[in-house]
Structures are given as structure tokens and as C-alpha cells.
mmCIF file of N, CA and C and ligand atoms in Angstrom:
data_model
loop_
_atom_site.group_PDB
_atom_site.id
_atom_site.type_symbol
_atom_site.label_atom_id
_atom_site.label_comp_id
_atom_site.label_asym_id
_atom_site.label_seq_id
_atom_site.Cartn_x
_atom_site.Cartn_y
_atom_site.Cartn_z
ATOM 1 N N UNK A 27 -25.108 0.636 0.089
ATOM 2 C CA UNK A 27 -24.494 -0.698 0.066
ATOM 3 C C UNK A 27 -25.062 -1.560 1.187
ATOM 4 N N UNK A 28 -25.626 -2.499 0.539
ATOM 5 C CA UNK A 28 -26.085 -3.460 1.778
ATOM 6 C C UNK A 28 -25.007 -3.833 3.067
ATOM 7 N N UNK A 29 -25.272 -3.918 4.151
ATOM 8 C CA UNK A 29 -24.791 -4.400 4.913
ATOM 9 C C UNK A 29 -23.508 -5.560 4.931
ATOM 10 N N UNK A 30 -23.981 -6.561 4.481
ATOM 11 C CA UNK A 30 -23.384 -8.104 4.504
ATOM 12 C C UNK A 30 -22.179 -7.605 3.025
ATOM 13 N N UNK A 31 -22.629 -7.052 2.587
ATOM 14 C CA UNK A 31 -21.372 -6.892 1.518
ATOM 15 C C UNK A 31 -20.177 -5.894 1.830
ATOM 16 N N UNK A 32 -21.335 -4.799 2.618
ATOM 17 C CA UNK A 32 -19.921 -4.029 3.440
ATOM 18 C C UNK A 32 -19.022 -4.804 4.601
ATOM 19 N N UNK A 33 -19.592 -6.164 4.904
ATOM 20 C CA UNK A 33 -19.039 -6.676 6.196
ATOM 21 C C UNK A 33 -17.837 -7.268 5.523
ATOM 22 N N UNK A 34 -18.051 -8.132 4.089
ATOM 23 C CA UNK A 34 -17.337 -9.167 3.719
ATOM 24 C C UNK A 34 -16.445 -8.043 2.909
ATOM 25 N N UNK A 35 -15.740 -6.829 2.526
ATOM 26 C CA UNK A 35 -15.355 -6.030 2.087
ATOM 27 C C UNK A 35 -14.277 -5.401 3.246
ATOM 28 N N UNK A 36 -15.193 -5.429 4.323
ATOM 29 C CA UNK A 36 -14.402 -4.676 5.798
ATOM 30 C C UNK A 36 -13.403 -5.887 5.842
ATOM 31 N N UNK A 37 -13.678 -7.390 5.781
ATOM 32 C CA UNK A 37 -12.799 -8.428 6.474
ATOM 33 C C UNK A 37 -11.958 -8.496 5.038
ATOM 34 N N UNK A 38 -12.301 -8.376 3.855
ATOM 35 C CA UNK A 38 -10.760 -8.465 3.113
ATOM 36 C C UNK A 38 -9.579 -7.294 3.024
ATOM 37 N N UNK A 39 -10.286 -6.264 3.876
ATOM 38 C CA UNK A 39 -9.572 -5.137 3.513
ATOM 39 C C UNK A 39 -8.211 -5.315 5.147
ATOM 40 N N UNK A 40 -8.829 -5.727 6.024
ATOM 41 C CA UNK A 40 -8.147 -6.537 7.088
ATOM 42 C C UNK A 40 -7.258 -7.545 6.756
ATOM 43 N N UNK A 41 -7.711 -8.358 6.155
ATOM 44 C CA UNK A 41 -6.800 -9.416 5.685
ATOM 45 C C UNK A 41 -5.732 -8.900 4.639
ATOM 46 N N UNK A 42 -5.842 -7.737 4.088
ATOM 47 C CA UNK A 42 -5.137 -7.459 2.827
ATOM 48 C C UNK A 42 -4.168 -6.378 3.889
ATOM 49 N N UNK A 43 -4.519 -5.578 4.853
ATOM 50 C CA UNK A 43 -3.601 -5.284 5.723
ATOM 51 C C UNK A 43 -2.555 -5.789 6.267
ATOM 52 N N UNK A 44 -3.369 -7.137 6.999
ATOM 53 C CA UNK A 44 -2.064 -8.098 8.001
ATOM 54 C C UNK A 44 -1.590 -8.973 6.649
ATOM 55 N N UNK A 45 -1.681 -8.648 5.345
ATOM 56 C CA UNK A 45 -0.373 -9.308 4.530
ATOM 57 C C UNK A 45 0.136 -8.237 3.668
ATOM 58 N N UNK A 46 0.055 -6.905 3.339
ATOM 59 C CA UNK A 46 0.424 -5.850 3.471
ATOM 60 C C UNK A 46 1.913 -5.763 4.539
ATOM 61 N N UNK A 47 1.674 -5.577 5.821
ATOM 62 C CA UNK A 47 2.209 -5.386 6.790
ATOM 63 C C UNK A 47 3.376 -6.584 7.006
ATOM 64 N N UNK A 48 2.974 -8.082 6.540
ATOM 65 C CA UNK A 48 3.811 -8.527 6.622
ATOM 66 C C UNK A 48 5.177 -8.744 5.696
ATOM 67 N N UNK A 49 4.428 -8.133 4.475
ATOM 68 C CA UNK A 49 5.527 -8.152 3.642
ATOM 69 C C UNK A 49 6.740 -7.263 3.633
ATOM 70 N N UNK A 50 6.115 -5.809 4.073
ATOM 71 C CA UNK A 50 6.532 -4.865 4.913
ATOM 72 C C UNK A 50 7.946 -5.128 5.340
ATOM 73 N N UNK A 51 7.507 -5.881 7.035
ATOM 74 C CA UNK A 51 8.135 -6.074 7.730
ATOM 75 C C UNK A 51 8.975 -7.414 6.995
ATOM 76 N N UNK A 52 9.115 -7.962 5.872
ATOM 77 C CA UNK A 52 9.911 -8.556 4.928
ATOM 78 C C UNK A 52 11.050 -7.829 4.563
ATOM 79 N N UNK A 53 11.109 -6.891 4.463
ATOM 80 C CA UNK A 53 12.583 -6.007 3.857
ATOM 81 C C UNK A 53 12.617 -4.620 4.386
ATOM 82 N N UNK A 54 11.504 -4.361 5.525
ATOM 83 C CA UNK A 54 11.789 -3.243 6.206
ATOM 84 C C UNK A 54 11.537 -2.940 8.099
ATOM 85 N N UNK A 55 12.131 -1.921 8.298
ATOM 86 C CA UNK A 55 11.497 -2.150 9.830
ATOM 87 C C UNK A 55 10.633 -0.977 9.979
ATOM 88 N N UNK A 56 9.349 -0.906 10.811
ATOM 89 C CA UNK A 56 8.720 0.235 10.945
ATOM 90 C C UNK A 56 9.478 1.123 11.729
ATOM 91 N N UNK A 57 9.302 2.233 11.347
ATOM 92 C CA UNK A 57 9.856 3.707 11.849
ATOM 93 C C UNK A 57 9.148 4.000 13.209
ATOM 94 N N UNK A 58 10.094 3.853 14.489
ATOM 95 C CA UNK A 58 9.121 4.198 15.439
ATOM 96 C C UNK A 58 8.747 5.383 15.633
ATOM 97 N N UNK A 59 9.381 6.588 15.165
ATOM 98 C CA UNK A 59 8.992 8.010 15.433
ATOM 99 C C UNK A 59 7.681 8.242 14.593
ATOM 100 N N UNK A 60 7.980 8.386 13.435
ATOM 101 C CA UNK A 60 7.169 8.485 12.017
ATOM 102 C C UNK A 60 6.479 7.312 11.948
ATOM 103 N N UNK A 61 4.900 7.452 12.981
ATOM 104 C CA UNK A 61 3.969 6.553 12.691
ATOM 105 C C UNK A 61 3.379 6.253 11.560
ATOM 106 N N UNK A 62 3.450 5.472 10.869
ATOM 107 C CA UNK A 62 3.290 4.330 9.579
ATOM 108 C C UNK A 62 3.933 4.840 8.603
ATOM 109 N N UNK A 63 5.213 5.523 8.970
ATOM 110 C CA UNK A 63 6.550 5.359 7.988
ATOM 111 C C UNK A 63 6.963 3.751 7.735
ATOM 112 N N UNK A 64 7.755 3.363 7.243
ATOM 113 C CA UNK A 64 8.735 2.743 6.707
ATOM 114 C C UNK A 64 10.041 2.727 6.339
ATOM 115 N N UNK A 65 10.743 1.941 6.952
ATOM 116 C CA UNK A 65 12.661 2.322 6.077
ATOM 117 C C UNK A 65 13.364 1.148 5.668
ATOM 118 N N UNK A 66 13.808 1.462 5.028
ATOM 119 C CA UNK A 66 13.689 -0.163 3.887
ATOM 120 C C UNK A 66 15.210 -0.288 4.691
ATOM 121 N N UNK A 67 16.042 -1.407 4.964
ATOM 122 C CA UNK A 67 16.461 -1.333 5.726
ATOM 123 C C UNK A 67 18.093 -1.578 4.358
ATOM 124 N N UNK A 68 18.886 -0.710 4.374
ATOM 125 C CA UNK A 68 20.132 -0.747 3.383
ATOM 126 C C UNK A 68 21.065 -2.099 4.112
ATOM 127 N N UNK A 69 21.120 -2.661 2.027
ATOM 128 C CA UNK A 69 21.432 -3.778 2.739
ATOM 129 C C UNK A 69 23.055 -3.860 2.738
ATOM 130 N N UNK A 70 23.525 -4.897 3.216
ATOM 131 C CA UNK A 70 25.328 -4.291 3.915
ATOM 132 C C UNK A 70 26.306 -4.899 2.530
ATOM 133 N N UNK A 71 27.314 -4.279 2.986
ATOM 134 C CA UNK A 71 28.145 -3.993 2.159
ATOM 135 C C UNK A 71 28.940 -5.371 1.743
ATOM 136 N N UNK A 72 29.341 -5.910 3.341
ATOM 137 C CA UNK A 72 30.143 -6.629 3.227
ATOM 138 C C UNK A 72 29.789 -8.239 3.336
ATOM 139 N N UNK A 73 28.620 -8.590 2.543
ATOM 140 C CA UNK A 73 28.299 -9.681 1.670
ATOM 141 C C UNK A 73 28.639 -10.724 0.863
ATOM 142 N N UNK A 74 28.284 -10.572 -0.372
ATOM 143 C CA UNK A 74 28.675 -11.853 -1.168
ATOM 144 C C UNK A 74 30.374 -11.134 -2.002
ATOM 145 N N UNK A 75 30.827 -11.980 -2.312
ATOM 146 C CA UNK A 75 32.195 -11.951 -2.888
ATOM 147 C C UNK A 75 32.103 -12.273 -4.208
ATOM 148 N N UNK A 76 33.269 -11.794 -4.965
ATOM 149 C CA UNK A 76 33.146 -11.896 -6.004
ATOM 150 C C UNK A 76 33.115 -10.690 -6.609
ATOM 151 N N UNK A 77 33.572 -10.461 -7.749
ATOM 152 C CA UNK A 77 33.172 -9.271 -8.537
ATOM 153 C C UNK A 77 33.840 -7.744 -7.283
ATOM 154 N N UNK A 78 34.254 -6.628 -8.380
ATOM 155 C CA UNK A 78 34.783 -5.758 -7.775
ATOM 156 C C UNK A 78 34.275 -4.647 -6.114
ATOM 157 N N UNK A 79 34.578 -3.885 -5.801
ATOM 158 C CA UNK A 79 33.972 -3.274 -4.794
ATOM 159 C C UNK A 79 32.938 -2.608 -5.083
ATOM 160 N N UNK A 80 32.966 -1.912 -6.452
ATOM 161 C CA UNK A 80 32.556 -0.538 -7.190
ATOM 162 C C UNK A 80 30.969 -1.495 -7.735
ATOM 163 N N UNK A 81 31.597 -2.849 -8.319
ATOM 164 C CA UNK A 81 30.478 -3.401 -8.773
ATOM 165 C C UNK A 81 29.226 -3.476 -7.893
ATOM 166 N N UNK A 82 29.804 -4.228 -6.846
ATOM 167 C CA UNK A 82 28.704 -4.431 -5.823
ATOM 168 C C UNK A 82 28.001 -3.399 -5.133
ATOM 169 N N UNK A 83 28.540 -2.638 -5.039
ATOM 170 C CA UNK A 83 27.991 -1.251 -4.642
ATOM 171 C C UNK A 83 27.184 -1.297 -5.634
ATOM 172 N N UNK A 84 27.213 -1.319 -7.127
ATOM 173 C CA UNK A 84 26.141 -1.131 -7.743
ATOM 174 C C UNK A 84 25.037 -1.502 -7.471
ATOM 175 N N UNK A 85 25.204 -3.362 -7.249
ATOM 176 C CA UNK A 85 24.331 -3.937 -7.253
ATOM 177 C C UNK A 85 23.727 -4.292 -6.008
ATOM 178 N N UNK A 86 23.948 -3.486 -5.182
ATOM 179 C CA UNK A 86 23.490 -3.451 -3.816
ATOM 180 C C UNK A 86 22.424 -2.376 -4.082
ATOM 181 N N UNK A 87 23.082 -1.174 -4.666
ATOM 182 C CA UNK A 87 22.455 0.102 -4.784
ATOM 183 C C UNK A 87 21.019 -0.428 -5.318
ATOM 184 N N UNK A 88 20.820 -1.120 -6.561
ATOM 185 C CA UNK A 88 19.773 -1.453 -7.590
ATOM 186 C C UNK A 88 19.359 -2.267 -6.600
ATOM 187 N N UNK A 89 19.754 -3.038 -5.588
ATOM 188 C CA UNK A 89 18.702 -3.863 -5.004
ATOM 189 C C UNK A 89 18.142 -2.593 -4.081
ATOM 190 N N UNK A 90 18.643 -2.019 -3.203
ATOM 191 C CA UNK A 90 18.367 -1.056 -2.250
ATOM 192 C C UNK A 90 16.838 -0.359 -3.084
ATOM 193 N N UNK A 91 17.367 0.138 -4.094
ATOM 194 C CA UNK A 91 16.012 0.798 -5.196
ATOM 195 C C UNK A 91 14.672 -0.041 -5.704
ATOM 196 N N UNK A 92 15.164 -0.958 -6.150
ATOM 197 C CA UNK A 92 13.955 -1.811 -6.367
ATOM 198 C C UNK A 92 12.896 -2.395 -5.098
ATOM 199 N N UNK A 93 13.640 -2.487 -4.048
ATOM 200 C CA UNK A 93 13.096 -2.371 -2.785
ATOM 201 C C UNK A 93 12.584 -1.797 -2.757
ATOM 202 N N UNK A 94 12.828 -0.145 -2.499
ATOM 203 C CA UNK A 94 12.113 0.752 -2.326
ATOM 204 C C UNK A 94 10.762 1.316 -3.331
ATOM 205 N N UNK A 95 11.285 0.528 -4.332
ATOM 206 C CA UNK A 95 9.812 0.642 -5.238
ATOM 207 C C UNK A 95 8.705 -0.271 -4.497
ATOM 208 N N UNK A 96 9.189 -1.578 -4.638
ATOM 209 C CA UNK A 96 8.276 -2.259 -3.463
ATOM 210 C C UNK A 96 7.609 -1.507 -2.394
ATOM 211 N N UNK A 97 8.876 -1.024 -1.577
ATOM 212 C CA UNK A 97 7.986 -0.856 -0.203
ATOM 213 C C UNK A 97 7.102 0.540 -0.524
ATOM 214 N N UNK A 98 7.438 1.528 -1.200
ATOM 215 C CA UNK A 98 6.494 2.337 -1.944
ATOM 216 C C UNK A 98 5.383 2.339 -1.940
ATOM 217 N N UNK A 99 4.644 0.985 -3.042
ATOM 218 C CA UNK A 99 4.167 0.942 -3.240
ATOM 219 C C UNK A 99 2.829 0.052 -2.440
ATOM 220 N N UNK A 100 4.010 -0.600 -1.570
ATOM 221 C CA UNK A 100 3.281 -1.361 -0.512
ATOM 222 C C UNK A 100 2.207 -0.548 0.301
ATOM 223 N N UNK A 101 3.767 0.587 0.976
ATOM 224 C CA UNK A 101 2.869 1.566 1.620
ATOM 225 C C UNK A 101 2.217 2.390 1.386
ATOM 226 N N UNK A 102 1.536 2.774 0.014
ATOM 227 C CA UNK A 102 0.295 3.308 -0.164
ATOM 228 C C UNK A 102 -0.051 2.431 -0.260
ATOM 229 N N UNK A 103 -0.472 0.870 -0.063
ATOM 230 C CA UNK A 103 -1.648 0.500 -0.294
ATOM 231 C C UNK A 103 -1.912 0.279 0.897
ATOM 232 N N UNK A 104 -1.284 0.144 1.808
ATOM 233 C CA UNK A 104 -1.728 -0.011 2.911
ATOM 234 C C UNK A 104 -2.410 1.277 3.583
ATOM 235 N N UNK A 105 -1.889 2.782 2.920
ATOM 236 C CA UNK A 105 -2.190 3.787 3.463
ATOM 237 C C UNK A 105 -3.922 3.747 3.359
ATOM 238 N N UNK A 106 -4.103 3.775 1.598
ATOM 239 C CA UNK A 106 -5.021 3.256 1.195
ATOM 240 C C UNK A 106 -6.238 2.327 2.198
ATOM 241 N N UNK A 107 -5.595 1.559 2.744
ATOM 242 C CA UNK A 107 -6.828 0.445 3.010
ATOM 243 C C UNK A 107 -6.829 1.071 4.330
ATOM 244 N N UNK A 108 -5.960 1.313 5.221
ATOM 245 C CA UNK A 108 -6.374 2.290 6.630
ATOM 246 C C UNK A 108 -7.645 3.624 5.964
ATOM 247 N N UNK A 109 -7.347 4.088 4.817
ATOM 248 C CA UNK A 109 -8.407 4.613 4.663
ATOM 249 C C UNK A 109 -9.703 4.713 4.545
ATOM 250 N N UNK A 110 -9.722 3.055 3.909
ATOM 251 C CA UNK A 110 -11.048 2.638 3.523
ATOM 252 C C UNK A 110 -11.521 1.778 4.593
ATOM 253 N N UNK A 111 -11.105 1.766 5.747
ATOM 254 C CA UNK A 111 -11.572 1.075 6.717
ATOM 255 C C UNK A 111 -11.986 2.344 7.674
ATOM 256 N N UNK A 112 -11.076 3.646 7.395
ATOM 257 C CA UNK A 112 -12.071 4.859 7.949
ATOM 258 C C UNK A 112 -13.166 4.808 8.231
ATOM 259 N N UNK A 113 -12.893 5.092 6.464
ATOM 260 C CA UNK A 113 -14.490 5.413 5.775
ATOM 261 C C UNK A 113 -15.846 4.625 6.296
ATOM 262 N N UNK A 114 -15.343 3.179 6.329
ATOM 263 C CA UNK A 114 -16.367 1.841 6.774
ATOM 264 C C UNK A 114 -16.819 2.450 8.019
ATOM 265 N N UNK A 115 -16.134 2.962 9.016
ATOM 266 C CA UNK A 115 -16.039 3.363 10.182
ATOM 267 C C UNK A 115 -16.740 4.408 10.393
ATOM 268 N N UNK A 116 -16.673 5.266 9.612
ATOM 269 C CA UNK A 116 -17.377 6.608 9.578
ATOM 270 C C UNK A 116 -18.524 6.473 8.905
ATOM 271 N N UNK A 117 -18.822 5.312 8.031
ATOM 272 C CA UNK A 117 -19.979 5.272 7.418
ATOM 273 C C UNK A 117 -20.056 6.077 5.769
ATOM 274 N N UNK A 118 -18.911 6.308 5.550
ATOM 275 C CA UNK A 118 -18.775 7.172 4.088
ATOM 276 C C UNK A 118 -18.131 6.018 3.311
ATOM 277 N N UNK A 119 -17.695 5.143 3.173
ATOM 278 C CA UNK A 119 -17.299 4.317 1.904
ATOM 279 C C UNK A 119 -17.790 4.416 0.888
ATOM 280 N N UNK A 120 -17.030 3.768 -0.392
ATOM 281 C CA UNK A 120 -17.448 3.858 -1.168
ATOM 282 C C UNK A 120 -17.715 4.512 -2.042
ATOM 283 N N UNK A 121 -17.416 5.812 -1.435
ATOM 284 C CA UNK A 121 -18.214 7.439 -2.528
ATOM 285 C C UNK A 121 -16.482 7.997 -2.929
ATOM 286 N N UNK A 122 -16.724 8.414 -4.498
ATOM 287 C CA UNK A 122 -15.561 8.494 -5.123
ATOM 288 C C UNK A 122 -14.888 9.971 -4.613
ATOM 289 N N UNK A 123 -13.526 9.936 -3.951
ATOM 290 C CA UNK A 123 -13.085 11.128 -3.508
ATOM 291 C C UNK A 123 -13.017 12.618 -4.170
ATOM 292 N N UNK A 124 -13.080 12.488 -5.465
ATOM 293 C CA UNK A 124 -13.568 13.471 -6.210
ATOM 294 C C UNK A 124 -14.713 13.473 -7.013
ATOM 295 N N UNK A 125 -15.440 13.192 -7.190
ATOM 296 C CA UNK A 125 -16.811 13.644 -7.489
ATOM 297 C C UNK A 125 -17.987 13.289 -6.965
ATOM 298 N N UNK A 126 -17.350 12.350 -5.755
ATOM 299 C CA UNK A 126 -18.371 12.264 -4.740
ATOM 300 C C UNK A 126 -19.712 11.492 -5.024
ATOM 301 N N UNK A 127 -19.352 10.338 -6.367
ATOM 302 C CA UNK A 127 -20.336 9.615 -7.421
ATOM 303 C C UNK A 127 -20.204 8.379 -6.441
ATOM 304 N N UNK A 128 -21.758 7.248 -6.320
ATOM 305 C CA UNK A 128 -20.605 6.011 -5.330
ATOM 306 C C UNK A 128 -19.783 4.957 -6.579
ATOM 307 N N UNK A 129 -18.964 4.328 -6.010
ATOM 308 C CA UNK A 129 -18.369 3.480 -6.685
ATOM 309 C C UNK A 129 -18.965 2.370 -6.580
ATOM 310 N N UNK A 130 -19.072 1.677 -8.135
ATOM 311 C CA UNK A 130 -19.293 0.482 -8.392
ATOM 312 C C UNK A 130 -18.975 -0.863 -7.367
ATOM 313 N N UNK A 131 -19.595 -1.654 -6.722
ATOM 314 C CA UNK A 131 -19.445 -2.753 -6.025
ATOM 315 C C UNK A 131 -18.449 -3.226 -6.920
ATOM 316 N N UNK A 132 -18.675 -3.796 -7.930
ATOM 317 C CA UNK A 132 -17.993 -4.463 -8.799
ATOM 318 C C UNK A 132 -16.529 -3.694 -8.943
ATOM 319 N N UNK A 133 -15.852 -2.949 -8.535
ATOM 320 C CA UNK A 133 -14.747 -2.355 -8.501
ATOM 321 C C UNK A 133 -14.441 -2.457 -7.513
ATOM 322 N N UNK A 134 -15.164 -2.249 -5.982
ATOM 323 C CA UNK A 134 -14.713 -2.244 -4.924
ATOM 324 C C UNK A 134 -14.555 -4.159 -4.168
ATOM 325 N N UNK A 135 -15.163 -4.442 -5.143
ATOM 326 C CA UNK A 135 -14.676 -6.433 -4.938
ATOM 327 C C UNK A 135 -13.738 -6.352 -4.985
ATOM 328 N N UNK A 136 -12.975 -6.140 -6.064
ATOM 329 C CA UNK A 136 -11.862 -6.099 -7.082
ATOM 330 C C UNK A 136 -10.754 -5.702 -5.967
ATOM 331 N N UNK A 137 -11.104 -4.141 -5.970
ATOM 332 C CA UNK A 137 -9.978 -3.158 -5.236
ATOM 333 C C UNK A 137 -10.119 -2.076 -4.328
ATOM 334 N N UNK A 138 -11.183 -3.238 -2.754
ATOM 335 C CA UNK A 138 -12.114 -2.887 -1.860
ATOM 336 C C UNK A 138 -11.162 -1.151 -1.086
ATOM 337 N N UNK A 139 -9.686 -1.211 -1.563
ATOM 338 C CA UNK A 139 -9.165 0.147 -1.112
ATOM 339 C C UNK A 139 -9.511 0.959 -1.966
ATOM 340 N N UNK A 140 -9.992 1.100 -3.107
ATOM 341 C CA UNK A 140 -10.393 2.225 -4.393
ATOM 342 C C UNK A 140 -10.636 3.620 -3.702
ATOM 343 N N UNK A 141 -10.512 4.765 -4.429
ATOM 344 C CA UNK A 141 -10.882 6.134 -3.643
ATOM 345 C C UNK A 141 -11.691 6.922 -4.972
ATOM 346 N N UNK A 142 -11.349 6.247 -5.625
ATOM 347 C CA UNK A 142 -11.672 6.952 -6.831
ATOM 348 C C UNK A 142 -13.098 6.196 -8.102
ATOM 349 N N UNK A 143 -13.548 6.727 -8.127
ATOM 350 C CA UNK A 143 -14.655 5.599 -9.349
ATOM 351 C C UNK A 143 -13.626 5.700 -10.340
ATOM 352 N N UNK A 144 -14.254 4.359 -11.380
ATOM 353 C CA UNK A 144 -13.212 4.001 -12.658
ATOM 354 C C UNK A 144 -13.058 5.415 -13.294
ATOM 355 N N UNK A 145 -14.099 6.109 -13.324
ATOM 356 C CA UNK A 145 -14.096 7.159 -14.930
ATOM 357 C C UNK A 145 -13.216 8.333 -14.003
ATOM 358 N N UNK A 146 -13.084 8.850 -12.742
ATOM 359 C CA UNK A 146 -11.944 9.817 -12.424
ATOM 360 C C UNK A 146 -10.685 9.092 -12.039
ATOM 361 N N UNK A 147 -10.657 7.509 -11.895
ATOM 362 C CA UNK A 147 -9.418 6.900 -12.100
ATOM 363 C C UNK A 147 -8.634 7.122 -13.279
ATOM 364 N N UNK A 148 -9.302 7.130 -14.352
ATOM 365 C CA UNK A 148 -8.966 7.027 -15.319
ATOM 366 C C UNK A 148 -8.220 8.194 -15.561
ATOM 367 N N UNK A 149 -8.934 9.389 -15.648
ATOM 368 C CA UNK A 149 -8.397 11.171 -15.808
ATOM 369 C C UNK A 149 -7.378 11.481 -14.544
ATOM 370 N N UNK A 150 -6.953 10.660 -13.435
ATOM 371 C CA UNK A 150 -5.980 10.946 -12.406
ATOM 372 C C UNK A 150 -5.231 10.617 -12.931
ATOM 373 N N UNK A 151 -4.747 9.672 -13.773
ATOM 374 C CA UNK A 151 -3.013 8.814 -14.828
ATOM 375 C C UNK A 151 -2.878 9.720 -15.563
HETATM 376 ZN ZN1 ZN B 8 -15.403 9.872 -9.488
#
């Protein structure tokens, strides 16, 4: 991979971090023990009015969850892009974590955290 394309790849994968991170810190606080944990922070009880006790509990619960799908998913991608900024680092990018084929530029534009080329993306689902 040329140079100048790994540079402009390194700076979106940065930028896709510090808004990663901020969304993060949108509905959660970082875990200070458990470095680059997350804990979505449960939200309180005694809120909006209306509707029974039992209800809201529900619907606290379903927000609490859908959160956590969020932050989930947040935080692998962020795990993700600490990875691929490793790699940049170490000089291995790019090469698909299992078969060790490189990955398409044209994929890594797309989804500069990728670990995988399309065709063992595909057989990992
Ligand atoms: Zn592969």
C-alpha cells in the first residue's frame, strides 16, 4: 500500500475514534479499572410520571437494553480501529486476519477498521 493512502486511512481511522469515543461518553462513563471497558450508565428510576411503576420499569429496562446494543457495538468498533491503527504502527495493515490475503483498498476506504477480506467476511456471518 502506498504510503499517502496509508496516511489518509491512519487520519480517518483517528477521526472515526474521537467520534466513536464521543458518542460513548454520550450514554456511558468509561470504566476506570477495566481499561477500555464501558458501562452504560442505568438510567434512574425516578423520572418521568405517568403511567404505572411496573410500566416504567419496563420502559426504562428497554431503554437500558437498546443502549447497550449501542454501546456494544460502538465498542467493538472502536476496539476494532485501536486495532487497525496497531497494525499501521507495526507495519502489518491491511492483511486479512485469517488468511492472511491483503485486503482490497477499496474495502478498507469504506471500512479502514476491516480485519477480514470481503470473501472470509462473508463465511464469518
Ligand atoms: Zn481473508
Amino acid at each position: 500500500m502506498k504510503k499517502g493512502v496509508l496516511k489518509k486511512i491512519e487520519d480517518k481511522l483517528k477521526k472515526e475514534k474521537v467520534s466513536v469515543e464521543a458518542l460513548l461518553k454520550g450514554f456511558a462513563k468509561k470504566d476506570k479499572e477495566l481499561k477500555g471497558d464501558w458501562n452504560t450508565i442505568y438510567p434512574s428510576f425516578n423520572g418521568v410520571s405517568g403511567g404505572g411503576v411496573l410500566e416504567r420499569e419496563a420502559d426504562e429496562f428497554q431503554e437500558y437494553e437498546s443502549k447497550l446494543d449501542v454501546e456494544h457495538i460502538l465498542e467493538l468498533k472502536l476496539r476494532d480501529i485501536n486495532l487497525a491503527l496497531e497494525k499501521i504502527k507495526k507495519g502489518k495493515y491491511g492483511v486479512c486476519e485469517n488468511c492472511g490475503k491483503k485486503i482490497s483498498q477499496k474495502r478498507l476506504k469504506i471500512s479502514p477498521e476491516a480485519r477480514l477480506c470481503l470473501k472470509c467476511r462473508k463465511y464469518a456471518r
